[in-house]
Each structure stands twice: as C-alpha cells, then as structure tokens.
Short mmCIF file of C-alpha atoms in Angstrom, two decimals:
data_model
loop_
_atom_site.label_atom_id
_atom_site.label_comp_id
_atom_site.label_asym_id
_atom_site.label_seq_id
_atom_site.Cartn_x
_atom_site.Cartn_y
_atom_site.Cartn_z
CA TRP A 1 83.70 -10.07 157.55
CA VAL A 2 84.28 -13.89 157.32
CA ARG A 3 87.17 -15.45 159.19
CA THR A 4 88.91 -18.60 157.93
CA GLU A 5 92.14 -20.23 158.96
CA ASP A 6 93.70 -18.93 155.78
CA LYS A 7 94.72 -15.44 156.84
CA VAL A 8 97.00 -12.60 155.85
CA ARG A 9 98.15 -9.73 158.05
CA CYS A 10 97.34 -6.19 156.96
CA ARG A 11 98.92 -3.59 159.29
CA GLY A 12 98.04 -5.65 162.29
CA ALA A 13 94.52 -6.58 161.10
CA SER A 14 93.55 -10.18 160.41
CA VAL A 15 91.64 -10.53 157.15
CA SER A 16 90.10 -13.53 155.37
CA LYS A 17 90.70 -14.11 151.68
CA ALA A 18 87.44 -16.00 151.35
CA ARG A 19 84.91 -14.79 148.74
CA TRP A 20 87.42 -12.38 147.20
CA PRO A 21 89.12 -12.80 143.81
CA ALA A 22 92.54 -14.22 144.58
CA PRO A 23 94.61 -11.45 142.91
CA VAL A 24 92.94 -8.72 144.93
CA ALA A 25 92.01 -10.40 148.21
CA MET A 26 94.77 -8.74 150.16
CA THR A 27 94.94 -5.40 148.28
CA THR A 28 91.26 -4.55 148.46
CA ARG A 29 90.76 -5.38 152.10
CA CYS A 30 93.98 -3.71 153.13
CA LEU A 31 92.85 -0.48 151.46
CA LEU A 32 89.52 -0.55 153.28
CA LEU A 33 91.09 -1.35 156.62
CA VAL A 34 93.65 1.42 156.24
CA ALA A 35 90.84 3.92 155.62
CA LEU A 36 88.82 2.69 158.59
CA SER A 37 91.94 2.73 160.73
CA ALA A 38 92.61 6.34 159.67
CA LEU A 39 89.08 7.32 160.71
CA ALA A 40 89.55 5.71 164.12
CA SER A 41 92.98 7.31 164.53
CA ALA A 42 91.61 10.73 163.64
CA ASP A 43 88.93 10.38 166.29
CA GLU A 44 91.53 9.31 168.85
CA GLU A 45 93.94 12.13 168.03
CA LYS A 46 91.31 14.90 167.80
CA PRO A 47 88.69 14.14 170.43
CA TYR A 48 85.77 16.52 170.64
CA GLU A 49 83.15 16.60 173.32
CA VAL A 50 80.18 18.95 173.27
CA PRO A 51 80.86 21.46 176.09
CA THR A 52 78.12 21.56 178.71
CA SER A 53 79.64 24.16 181.03
CA ILE A 54 82.61 26.52 181.19
CA ASP A 55 84.26 27.20 184.55
CA GLY A 56 84.29 30.88 185.43
CA ALA A 57 81.62 31.93 182.93
CA PHE A 58 78.76 34.08 184.23
CA PHE A 59 76.47 32.42 181.68
CA PHE A 60 77.03 29.62 179.18
CA GLU A 61 74.44 28.10 176.86
CA PRO A 62 75.45 25.01 174.81
CA PHE A 63 71.81 24.36 173.81
CA ILE A 64 71.59 20.85 175.16
CA ASN A 65 67.99 21.96 175.68
CA THR A 66 66.03 25.24 175.78
CA GLU A 67 64.69 25.03 179.33
CA ARG A 68 66.05 28.49 180.20
CA TRP A 69 64.57 30.20 177.14
CA VAL A 70 61.11 31.70 176.60
CA ARG A 71 59.61 32.47 173.21
CA THR A 72 57.96 35.84 172.78
CA GLU A 73 54.20 35.89 172.51
CA ASP A 74 54.18 39.02 170.36
CA GLU A 75 51.93 38.24 167.39
CA ASN A 76 54.44 39.77 164.97
CA TYR A 77 57.02 37.09 165.79
CA GLN A 78 55.88 33.96 163.98
CA GLY A 79 59.32 32.56 163.09
CA GLU A 80 59.99 28.99 164.23
CA LEU A 81 62.94 28.30 166.55
CA GLN A 82 64.13 24.78 167.25
CA LEU A 83 67.07 22.73 168.47
CA GLN A 84 68.76 21.31 165.41
CA SER A 85 71.90 19.39 164.48
CA TYR A 86 74.68 21.27 162.72
CA GLY A 87 74.46 18.95 159.72
CA VAL A 88 70.68 18.96 159.20
CA PHE A 89 68.82 21.63 157.26
CA ARG A 90 65.09 21.48 156.51
CA GLY A 91 64.98 17.91 157.72
CA LYS A 92 67.78 16.69 155.44
CA ALA A 93 71.47 15.98 156.03
CA GLU A 94 72.71 18.97 154.03
CA LEU A 95 76.11 19.57 155.69
CA PRO A 96 77.84 16.16 155.73
CA ASP A 97 81.06 17.46 157.33
CA ALA A 98 79.30 18.61 160.51
CA LEU A 99 79.53 16.44 163.62
CA PRO A 100 76.11 14.83 164.17
CA ALA A 101 76.39 14.93 167.98
CA ASP A 102 76.39 18.74 168.17
CA GLN A 103 73.34 20.97 167.95
CA GLY A 104 72.28 24.58 168.43
CA LEU A 105 69.27 26.89 168.32
CA GLU A 106 68.14 27.36 164.72
CA LEU A 107 65.98 30.08 163.20
CA SER A 108 63.93 27.88 160.92
CA SER A 109 61.57 30.28 159.12
CA ALA A 110 62.36 32.50 156.15
CA ALA A 111 61.01 36.07 155.90
CA ARG A 112 59.81 36.01 159.51
CA LYS A 113 60.57 37.69 162.82
CA HIS A 114 62.01 35.41 165.50
CA GLY A 115 62.01 36.19 169.21
CA ILE A 116 63.31 34.25 172.21
CA SER A 117 65.11 35.30 175.40
CA THR A 118 66.48 34.15 178.72
CA VAL A 119 66.68 36.06 182.00
CA PHE A 120 69.64 35.86 184.39
CA ALA A 121 69.05 34.93 188.02
CA GLU A 122 70.69 38.23 188.94
CA PRO A 123 71.88 41.19 186.81
CA LEU A 124 75.44 41.29 185.56
CA ARG A 125 77.35 44.45 186.52
CA THR A 126 80.52 45.20 184.61
CA LYS A 127 82.06 48.06 186.62
CA GLY A 128 85.73 47.39 187.32
CA VAL A 129 85.72 44.02 185.51
CA GLY A 130 84.58 44.54 181.93
CA LEU A 131 82.62 42.15 179.74
CA VAL A 132 83.13 39.32 177.26
CA VAL A 133 80.38 38.24 174.83
CA GLN A 134 80.96 35.21 172.63
CA PHE A 135 78.85 32.92 170.48
CA GLU A 136 79.10 30.55 167.56
CA LEU A 137 77.06 31.09 164.41
CA LEU A 138 76.42 28.72 161.52
CA LEU A 139 74.52 29.95 158.47
CA LYS A 140 73.25 26.86 156.68
CA GLN A 141 72.52 28.90 153.58
CA PRO A 142 73.98 32.22 152.36
CA LEU A 143 72.53 35.21 154.20
CA GLN A 144 71.16 37.76 151.74
CA CYS A 145 69.23 40.04 154.06
CA GLY A 146 68.81 39.77 157.81
CA GLY A 147 70.51 39.91 161.17
CA ALA A 148 72.33 37.24 163.19
CA TYR A 149 73.27 39.12 166.35
CA LEU A 150 72.58 38.94 170.09
CA LYS A 151 71.06 41.58 172.34
CA LEU A 152 72.13 41.81 175.97
CA LEU A 153 68.93 43.03 177.60
CA SER A 154 68.92 45.88 180.11
CA ALA A 155 68.06 44.84 183.66
CA ASP A 156 66.88 48.35 184.62
CA GLU A 157 64.23 48.36 181.88
CA ALA A 158 63.35 44.67 181.99
CA VAL A 159 60.16 43.37 180.43
CA PRO A 160 58.70 39.85 180.72
CA PRO A 161 60.39 37.47 178.23
CA ALA A 162 57.02 36.75 176.63
CA ALA A 163 56.77 40.45 175.70
CA LEU A 164 60.12 40.62 173.87
CA ASN A 165 60.02 42.75 170.69
CA GLY A 166 62.05 45.29 168.78
CA ASP A 167 61.42 47.99 171.37
CA THR A 168 62.76 45.94 174.29
CA ALA A 169 65.63 47.87 175.89
CA TYR A 170 69.09 46.40 175.48
CA THR A 171 72.50 47.37 176.83
CA LEU A 172 74.67 45.90 174.06
CA MET A 173 74.02 44.48 170.60
CA PHE A 174 76.72 42.38 168.95
CA GLY A 175 76.94 40.22 165.83
CA PRO A 176 76.72 40.21 162.02
CA ASP A 177 74.08 41.86 159.88
CA LYS A 178 73.73 41.91 156.10
CA CYS A 179 71.39 43.24 153.47
CA GLY A 180 72.48 43.55 149.87
CA ALA A 181 76.04 44.85 149.65
CA VAL A 182 76.05 46.10 153.26
CA HIS A 183 77.77 43.52 155.48
CA LYS A 184 78.86 44.54 158.97
CA THR A 185 79.50 43.22 162.45
CA HIS A 186 77.43 45.33 164.83
CA PHE A 187 78.76 46.57 168.14
CA ILE A 188 76.19 48.97 169.57
CA LEU A 189 76.32 50.25 173.15
CA ARG A 190 73.26 52.01 174.57
CA HIS A 191 74.48 54.64 177.01
CA LYS A 192 72.32 56.50 179.52
CA SER A 193 73.08 60.11 180.45
CA PRO A 194 73.55 60.58 184.20
CA VAL A 195 72.32 64.16 183.81
CA ASP A 196 68.96 63.88 182.07
CA GLY A 197 68.55 60.12 181.59
CA ALA A 198 68.59 60.38 177.79
CA ILE A 199 69.56 57.17 175.95
CA LYS A 200 71.74 57.19 172.87
CA GLU A 201 72.97 54.34 170.70
CA CYS A 202 76.72 54.41 170.14
CA HIS A 203 77.61 52.41 167.01
CA LEU A 204 81.20 51.35 166.50
CA VAL A 205 82.07 52.77 163.08
CA GLY A 206 84.74 51.96 160.54
CA GLU A 207 85.60 48.71 158.81
CA THR A 208 85.14 45.59 160.90
CA ALA A 209 86.29 42.54 158.97
CA ALA A 210 83.64 39.83 158.96
CA PRO A 211 83.77 36.21 157.78
CA PRO A 212 81.94 35.17 154.64
CA LEU A 213 78.26 34.53 155.19
CA SER A 214 77.98 31.89 152.46
CA ASP A 215 80.61 29.26 153.31
CA LYS A 216 78.23 27.13 155.45
CA LYS A 217 80.82 26.85 158.21
CA PRO A 218 80.55 27.77 161.91
CA HIS A 219 82.24 31.02 162.95
CA LEU A 220 83.12 32.33 166.39
CA TYR A 221 82.23 35.93 167.30
CA THR A 222 83.83 37.55 170.36
CA ALA A 223 83.53 41.05 171.81
CA VAL A 224 85.79 42.04 174.72
CA ILE A 225 85.28 45.22 176.74
CA THR A 226 88.09 45.69 179.23
CA SER A 227 87.98 47.50 182.57
CA GLU A 228 90.06 50.21 180.83
CA SER A 229 87.13 50.72 178.43
CA GLU A 230 88.95 49.22 175.46
CA VAL A 231 86.95 47.27 172.87
CA LYS A 232 88.24 44.31 170.88
CA ILE A 233 86.28 42.42 168.23
CA LEU A 234 87.47 38.94 167.30
CA VAL A 235 86.23 36.58 164.59
CA ASP A 236 87.35 32.96 164.76
CA GLY A 237 89.81 33.95 167.48
CA LYS A 238 91.54 36.65 165.42
CA GLU A 239 91.28 40.33 166.34
CA VAL A 240 89.65 42.30 163.51
CA ARG A 241 88.89 45.63 165.22
CA SER A 242 89.88 47.53 168.33
CA ALA A 243 88.93 50.94 169.73
CA SER A 244 88.45 52.87 172.94
CA LEU A 245 84.99 53.65 174.26
CA LEU A 246 86.37 57.12 175.00
CA ASP A 247 87.44 57.74 171.39
CA GLU A 248 85.02 60.34 170.01
CA THR A 249 85.80 59.30 166.42
CA ALA A 250 85.26 55.56 166.93
CA PHE A 251 81.52 55.78 167.48
CA SER A 252 78.64 57.31 165.57
CA ALA A 253 77.67 59.16 168.75
CA PRO A 254 80.45 59.68 171.30
CA ILE A 255 79.85 58.41 174.83
CA ASN A 256 80.66 61.79 176.37
CA PRO A 257 78.93 64.88 174.95
CA PRO A 258 80.85 68.11 174.16
CA LYS A 259 81.39 70.69 176.89
CA LYS A 260 80.13 73.51 174.67
CA VAL A 261 77.08 73.61 172.38
CA ASP A 262 75.40 76.15 170.11
CA ASP A 263 73.17 78.63 171.90
CA PRO A 264 69.64 77.73 170.73
CA ASP A 265 68.47 81.30 171.48
CA ASP A 266 71.15 82.97 169.37
CA SER A 267 70.21 84.09 165.83
CA LYS A 268 72.00 85.72 162.93
CA PRO A 269 71.71 89.57 162.91
CA ALA A 270 69.61 91.01 160.09
CA ASP A 271 72.57 93.05 158.75
CA TRP A 272 74.99 90.15 158.79
CA VAL A 273 76.64 89.72 155.37
CA ASP A 274 77.84 86.17 154.77
CA GLU A 275 78.44 86.35 151.00
CA PRO A 276 82.19 86.68 150.34
CA GLN A 277 81.72 88.10 146.82
CA MET A 278 79.30 90.46 145.12
CA PRO A 279 78.60 91.79 141.57
CA ASP A 280 81.06 94.57 140.65
CA PRO A 281 79.00 97.78 140.95
CA ALA A 282 81.36 99.59 138.57
CA SER A 283 80.90 97.09 135.79
CA VAL A 284 78.62 98.05 132.81
CA LYS A 285 77.21 95.84 130.06
CA PRO A 286 79.06 96.48 126.73
CA ASP A 287 77.03 98.26 124.02
CA ASP A 288 77.47 95.38 121.54
CA TRP A 289 76.19 92.76 123.99
CA ASP A 290 72.99 91.34 122.45
CA GLU A 291 71.10 89.39 125.12
CA ASP A 292 68.36 88.52 122.62
CA ALA A 293 70.60 86.75 120.12
CA PRO A 294 69.52 83.06 119.79
CA MET A 295 71.88 80.29 120.80
CA MET A 296 71.27 78.31 117.57
CA ILE A 297 70.73 79.56 113.98
CA GLU A 298 70.23 78.00 110.56
CA ASP A 299 73.48 77.20 108.76
CA PRO A 300 73.81 79.98 106.15
CA LYS A 301 76.13 77.81 104.05
CA ALA A 302 73.76 74.87 103.75
CA GLU A 303 71.98 74.22 100.41
CA LYS A 304 69.07 71.97 99.55
CA PRO A 305 70.20 68.79 97.69
CA GLU A 306 69.14 68.63 94.05
CA SER A 307 67.55 65.21 94.62
CA TRP A 308 65.32 66.47 97.42
CA LEU A 309 61.66 65.50 96.86
CA ASP A 310 59.60 68.49 98.04
CA ASP A 311 56.22 67.05 97.15
CA ALA A 312 56.78 63.39 98.01
CA PRO A 313 54.66 62.07 100.92
CA LEU A 314 56.42 61.00 104.10
CA GLN A 315 54.45 57.73 104.19
CA VAL A 316 53.13 55.46 101.42
CA PRO A 317 51.33 52.12 101.07
CA ASP A 318 53.78 49.22 101.40
CA PRO A 319 54.67 48.36 97.76
CA GLU A 320 55.70 44.81 98.74
CA ALA A 321 52.54 43.94 100.65
CA GLU A 322 49.99 41.56 99.09
CA PRO A 323 46.45 40.73 100.16
CA PRO A 324 46.02 37.48 102.11
CA ASP A 325 45.08 34.39 100.09
CA ASP A 326 41.69 34.18 101.77
CA TRP A 327 40.78 37.85 101.17
CA ASP A 328 37.36 38.18 99.55
CA GLU A 329 36.63 41.71 98.27
CA GLU A 330 32.90 41.04 98.11
CA GLU A 331 32.84 40.14 101.80
CA ASP A 332 35.88 41.98 103.15
CA GLY A 333 35.85 45.07 100.93
CA GLU A 334 38.69 46.59 98.97
CA TRP A 335 42.04 45.53 100.35
CA GLU A 336 44.47 48.33 101.32
CA ALA A 337 48.16 47.84 101.83
CA PRO A 338 49.58 48.90 105.24
CA ILE A 339 51.21 52.34 105.42
CA VAL A 340 55.00 52.47 105.79
CA ASP A 341 57.68 55.19 105.76
CA ASN A 342 58.44 56.33 102.24
CA PRO A 343 61.76 54.64 101.34
CA ASP A 344 62.55 57.52 98.92
CA CYS A 345 62.52 59.95 101.86
CA LYS A 346 65.24 57.96 103.58
CA GLU A 347 67.36 57.96 100.42
CA PHE A 348 66.71 61.44 98.99
CA GLY A 349 64.78 63.43 101.60
CA CYS A 350 61.14 64.55 101.41
CA GLY A 351 58.86 67.41 102.39
CA GLU A 352 59.80 70.95 103.26
CA TRP A 353 63.57 71.37 103.33
CA LYS A 354 65.13 73.24 106.26
CA ALA A 355 68.75 74.13 106.76
CA PRO A 356 70.42 72.38 109.73
CA GLN A 357 70.95 74.31 112.98
CA ILE A 358 74.41 75.46 114.10
CA ARG A 359 75.61 77.39 117.15
CA ASN A 360 75.26 81.17 116.76
CA PRO A 361 78.77 82.69 116.76
CA ASP A 362 77.28 85.99 118.07
CA TYR A 363 75.46 84.38 121.00
CA LYS A 364 76.57 85.68 124.42
CA GLY A 365 73.56 85.04 126.63
CA LYS A 366 72.39 87.16 129.53
CA TRP A 367 75.00 89.60 130.75
CA THR A 368 76.03 89.48 134.41
CA ALA A 369 78.51 91.69 136.19
CA PRO A 370 81.77 90.02 137.25
CA LYS A 371 82.24 89.17 140.93
CA VAL A 372 84.48 91.13 143.26
CA ASP A 373 85.28 90.77 146.96
CA ASN A 374 82.46 91.97 149.16
CA PRO A 375 83.74 94.76 151.45
CA GLU A 376 80.83 94.10 153.88
CA TYR A 377 81.58 90.39 154.23
CA LYS A 378 81.81 89.31 157.89
CA GLY A 379 82.37 85.59 157.45
CA VAL A 380 80.19 82.53 158.02
CA TRP A 381 77.86 83.20 160.92
CA LYS A 382 77.86 80.73 163.78
CA PRO A 383 75.77 80.81 166.93
CA LYS A 384 77.69 81.54 170.07
CA GLN A 385 78.79 78.66 172.25
CA ILE A 386 77.41 78.11 175.72
CA ALA A 387 78.05 75.52 178.39
CA ASN A 388 76.29 72.25 177.53
CA PRO A 389 73.56 71.75 180.14
CA GLY A 390 73.63 68.03 179.41
CA TYR A 391 77.39 67.67 179.71
CA PHE A 392 78.91 64.84 181.70
CA SER A 393 82.20 62.98 181.66
CA ASP A 394 81.96 59.23 181.99
CA GLU A 395 85.54 58.03 182.35
CA GLN A 396 84.43 54.42 182.86
CA PRO A 397 81.95 53.66 180.08
CA HIS A 398 82.76 49.97 180.40
CA ALA A 399 80.53 50.13 183.50
CA MET A 400 77.48 49.89 181.27
CA ALA A 401 73.87 49.49 182.35
CA PRO A 402 73.31 46.22 184.26
CA ILE A 403 72.56 43.28 181.98
CA GLY A 404 69.54 41.19 182.88
CA GLY A 405 69.43 38.59 180.10
CA ILE A 406 69.97 37.70 176.44
CA GLY A 407 67.55 38.22 173.60
CA ILE A 408 67.56 36.79 170.08
CA GLU A 409 65.20 39.21 168.36
CA LEU A 410 65.76 38.98 164.62
CA TRP A 411 64.14 39.40 161.25
CA THR A 412 65.73 37.48 158.39
CA MET A 413 64.83 36.60 154.81
CA GLN A 414 66.80 33.31 154.96
CA ASP A 415 66.21 30.47 157.41
CA GLY A 416 68.92 28.21 158.81
CA ALA A 417 70.87 30.55 161.15
CA LEU A 418 72.08 28.41 164.06
CA PHE A 419 73.35 29.87 167.37
CA ASP A 420 75.43 27.86 169.81
CA ASN A 421 77.73 28.09 172.84
CA ILE A 422 76.66 31.58 173.93
CA LEU A 423 79.00 32.79 176.65
CA ILE A 424 78.87 35.85 178.93
CA SER A 425 81.78 36.53 181.24
CA THR A 426 83.72 39.29 182.95
CA ASP A 427 86.96 37.38 182.42
CA PRO A 428 88.47 36.53 179.00
CA ALA A 429 89.75 33.15 180.27
CA PRO A 430 86.43 31.25 180.02
CA ALA A 431 85.96 32.60 176.48
CA LYS A 432 89.36 31.20 175.53
CA VAL A 433 88.30 27.79 176.87
CA ALA A 434 85.14 27.94 174.77
CA ALA A 435 87.22 29.05 171.77
CA GLU A 436 89.46 25.99 172.23
CA ALA A 437 86.35 23.80 172.07
CA PHE A 438 85.35 25.61 168.86
CA ALA A 439 88.80 24.94 167.40
CA ALA A 440 88.67 21.29 168.52
CA ARG A 441 85.36 20.78 166.74
CA SER A 442 86.72 22.45 163.62
CA GLU A 443 89.71 20.09 163.67
CA ALA A 444 87.44 17.10 164.32
CA GLU A 445 85.27 18.10 161.37
CA LYS A 446 88.35 18.40 159.17
CA ALA A 447 89.62 14.99 160.33
CA ALA A 448 86.23 13.39 159.75
CA LYS A 449 86.05 14.94 156.28
CA LYS A 450 89.56 13.72 155.45
CA ALA A 451 88.78 10.21 156.72
CA LYS A 452 85.60 10.10 154.64
CA GLN A 453 87.55 11.18 151.58
CA GLU A 454 90.20 8.53 152.24
CA ALA A 455 87.54 5.87 152.77
CA ALA A 456 85.81 6.90 149.55
CA GLU A 457 89.13 6.78 147.70
CA ALA A 458 89.92 3.37 149.17
CA GLU A 459 86.54 2.09 148.11
CA ARG A 460 87.10 3.47 144.62
CA LYS A 461 90.49 1.78 144.39
CA ALA A 462 89.01 -1.48 145.74
CA LYS A 463 86.31 -1.44 143.07
CA GLU A 464 88.91 -0.64 140.44
CA GLU A 465 91.09 -3.58 141.57
CA GLU A 466 88.03 -5.82 141.59
CA ARG A 467 87.10 -4.70 138.08
CA LYS A 468 90.62 -5.36 136.80
CA ALA A 469 90.66 -8.78 138.46
CA LYS A 470 87.32 -9.64 136.91
CA GLU A 471 88.51 -8.53 133.47
CA ALA A 472 91.72 -10.53 133.90
CA LYS A 473 89.75 -13.60 134.91
CA GLU A 474 87.35 -13.20 131.95
CA GLU A 475 90.31 -12.75 129.61
CA GLU A 476 91.97 -15.88 131.01
CA GLU A 477 88.74 -17.84 130.66
CA ALA A 478 88.35 -16.61 127.07
CA LYS A 479 91.90 -17.80 126.28
CA GLU A 480 91.24 -21.18 127.86
CA LYS A 481 88.01 -21.50 125.88
CA ALA A 482 89.73 -20.57 122.61
CA LYS A 483 92.52 -23.05 123.32
CA ALA A 484 90.03 -25.83 124.03
CA GLU A 485 88.11 -25.08 120.83
CA ALA A 486 91.33 -25.17 118.80
CA GLU A 487 92.34 -28.54 120.22
CA GLU A 488 88.88 -29.94 119.57
CA ALA A 489 89.06 -28.74 115.98
CA LYS A 490 92.34 -30.63 115.49
CA GLU A 491 90.87 -33.82 116.85
CA ASN A 492 87.63 -33.57 114.82
CA PRO A 493 88.42 -31.99 111.42
CA GLU A 494 85.24 -33.44 109.95
CA LYS A 495 83.20 -31.20 112.30
CA ASP A 496 84.82 -28.06 110.83
CA GLU A 497 84.01 -29.22 107.28
CA ILE A 498 80.38 -29.83 108.17
#
C-alpha cells in the first residue's frame, strides 16, 4: 500500500488513490479492504485454539507430539504413522478449508497394517462411574475398505507396546469400519466370565447411523457407558444409537448367559418319530397310471414343409469369397473358399426333417402316495434342559475389565485417516468440553472458508472494475484520437488528396 496526502475513507480505513485508475480507485480498494476486514472479524468472533488439555479427563491426547506413543515392532505392521496437518495430504495442501495450526496422527500408508499404542500410568476402572470414549477422525480420501477405530487395551492381559498386534487383548473397541457396502460403527465389549474365565466379544447390533466417509471433513465419535450400564453412541454430538448392556437382543452375544442349556449327554430315542406326515398306506396307484410315458413327444400334427431340402449340405463354400490378389496357384496350390453355413438351410431347412417336440398330454411321472397325518408323530425332538454350569448374572457390566491403554491397530486400503483429540473419561463433562472445541474449529473453518470466498469475489470484482476502467479509458483515447485526426484533415485537405 502507498500512502499519499490525497486520501479517501473506506469504512474507517485510509486508502491512497495513487497508481489506481481514477474511476475505480475507491471502489476496488474498498472491496478488498471489506473482504480483509471480514476475515479479521471472523477470526475475532470465532476464535479457535488447539486444545492441549481437558480438565477432568482421565486421558486426553491432542497430538501436539507423540512422546507418549510407541510403534509396534511386529514385522507385519509396516504402515507409516506421522503427525500431520489437517489440510495436508501426501505432502500437498489438499484440504484448503482446514485450519493450518491443527494436526493429528495420520495413517499414511495404503494397503498396510498400522500399529501404535500408549500405556496409562495406572489402569482405569469403571465400576460405579462408567466410561466415555471420544475422538475426532478425518478421512482425507474416501474410505473404501478398512477400519478407523480405537481399541482400549486390557490392563489384566497387558503386553509391551512394541508387541502390539491383532491378538492383543482389548476391553472395548469403538469406531467406524467399512468394506464395500458394509459401513458400521463398531462398539464391541469383551466380557470375561467370572465362572470359567471365558472371554466373549459382545457386538452392539442393529443400525448405528454413521457419517459419510467421503466428505473429507472431521467427525466426532463418542461412546458413553453410564454407571447404570446404558450405552449411547453419538456422532458429531448427536445421539445415533442407545441400548442397555443388559439387553439380550442388543448384542450379538448377551453379557449374561442363559440359566438353562441343552443337556449335551441327551440324545434322540431311536423310536422317536419327528415327521408330521407320512405316505397314505391305503392309497394305491391307479391302473391307468403309466410311469414310463415320456414327458415330451413329437408333434403328431406337424408336417414337413414342401420346400425342405433333404439332401442339401448344412455347410457350403462361401459363394461370395474370392482368392486374394497375390494368390499364386503354382506356389500356393488350388485356392479353396472358406466354409460357411448354407444360406438355403436358414431359408428353407436342410437335412433330415424331424417333427418338433411338444409336452406329452398323457405324461404323469412317477406315482407317489398322497400324504396323511402321521399317527406316530411325537413332535420336534429337543434335548432336555439342565442348569447352565457356566451361568452367572452380571448386573453391572459397565464395570468392565480394567483399561490399561489405547491401541490404534488397523489395516486399511486407503491412507490419510487422521486421529485427533482422543479423550478417555469417567465423566461426560470433559467430553462435552472437547466437543465444544470440535464445534469451535468447525465454525472457524466455515468462517475462514466464507472469508476466502468473499476475498476471492472482491478480487474478481476489483479486476472487473479495473478492466472496465481500462476499456473506458481506451475508448476515450480512441475518441480523442479520432477527433484530432478529423480536425487535422480539415486544416490540411491537400494531405487527404495525396
């Protein structure tokens, strides 16, 4: 900008008219200043600061660095993980609306297994308090096949972080997964039997609405398990699924087993009849029933067409074919036309004539006796029920196995999945604070995008005004030139004659 003493005021901004075409000096600069002012105002009205900690959270990871995380040394996990800006993908600024100051942990290799984990200083126990798991996820390219979930690792079966793999025990798995048309948000609780120590995976079933995995926008995933053993799944702060851990129908395997089970030693008696119907013993095959009659017979009404060519061959030399121009019979031998289907056969029919087949009106097939109710039928046999030796009743399944850390153990065909702001808490309040930060960033991104659009529009209008001014000036100069030439012609008529 160049200041002179010749100034105009544009919404409180002092602007020089120097070096600008006079008709547009004020308009153009005002447009640009308004756009820049809007950008500054948006930043002032919607401030966003990258959260570094959340009061009350048991664990919070904003990925300022990865000092707390250890990559697995399992040779099967070759996927690259790195801290990366929201707006950068494969080293290029691919998402221009993202705030450049924010970053997360990105899975940067396609068609690879990725493994990294962190261990808590002490295990998290959820009895009487419940659990909240929350994280942000940005997919920088559409996910076609792969997972993008977290595993809360079991403290009781802990392994060194460097040994993390698919067999590492976890207490809870939560987050999106997609392959082909199957798109779901996993919520899987591993529950241990207090009777025999058996572990079973309890998958939350039913429809769980999930955000699109191709919009290239961050989304917030939240799972809340209350001290009353209620489960709530939220996406972008909106509840999309709820259930009770005690609901036998809500999970693929219920937390609590049935009180009664089939007796494994019971077997069906040899004389047990479980067929409700039987062939009628009094029924007899009718005398006129011909089981040997064919299903299809020749049509007795059909007659051979008069034009039918009985002796004509089915194939003949192609009558339209000609030998190549360079064919030499002395060197190549006698030329023979290629064989083609006889065109007369298609038009008239050739060879041995046979009547067409029709369904035999006398065909009945194999005779079987009609069914009647079986007088010996006893019903469907079921083994007797006995008390389940593995039965237990866990009325507080929210008190899950102690959690010792977090694992990101994923295979994905697409790179560019970015995790951020992972939060673990026993109180929903810290998660709400983190969600407010997520919303603030979303608003800041929208404001920045709007300001950029306004600035671009202002620049376009400025260029348009400049173009019009230039054209007006050129038109004025052309008129002045034409006027001068006309006056000169009046003063020097001899010049025109020459």
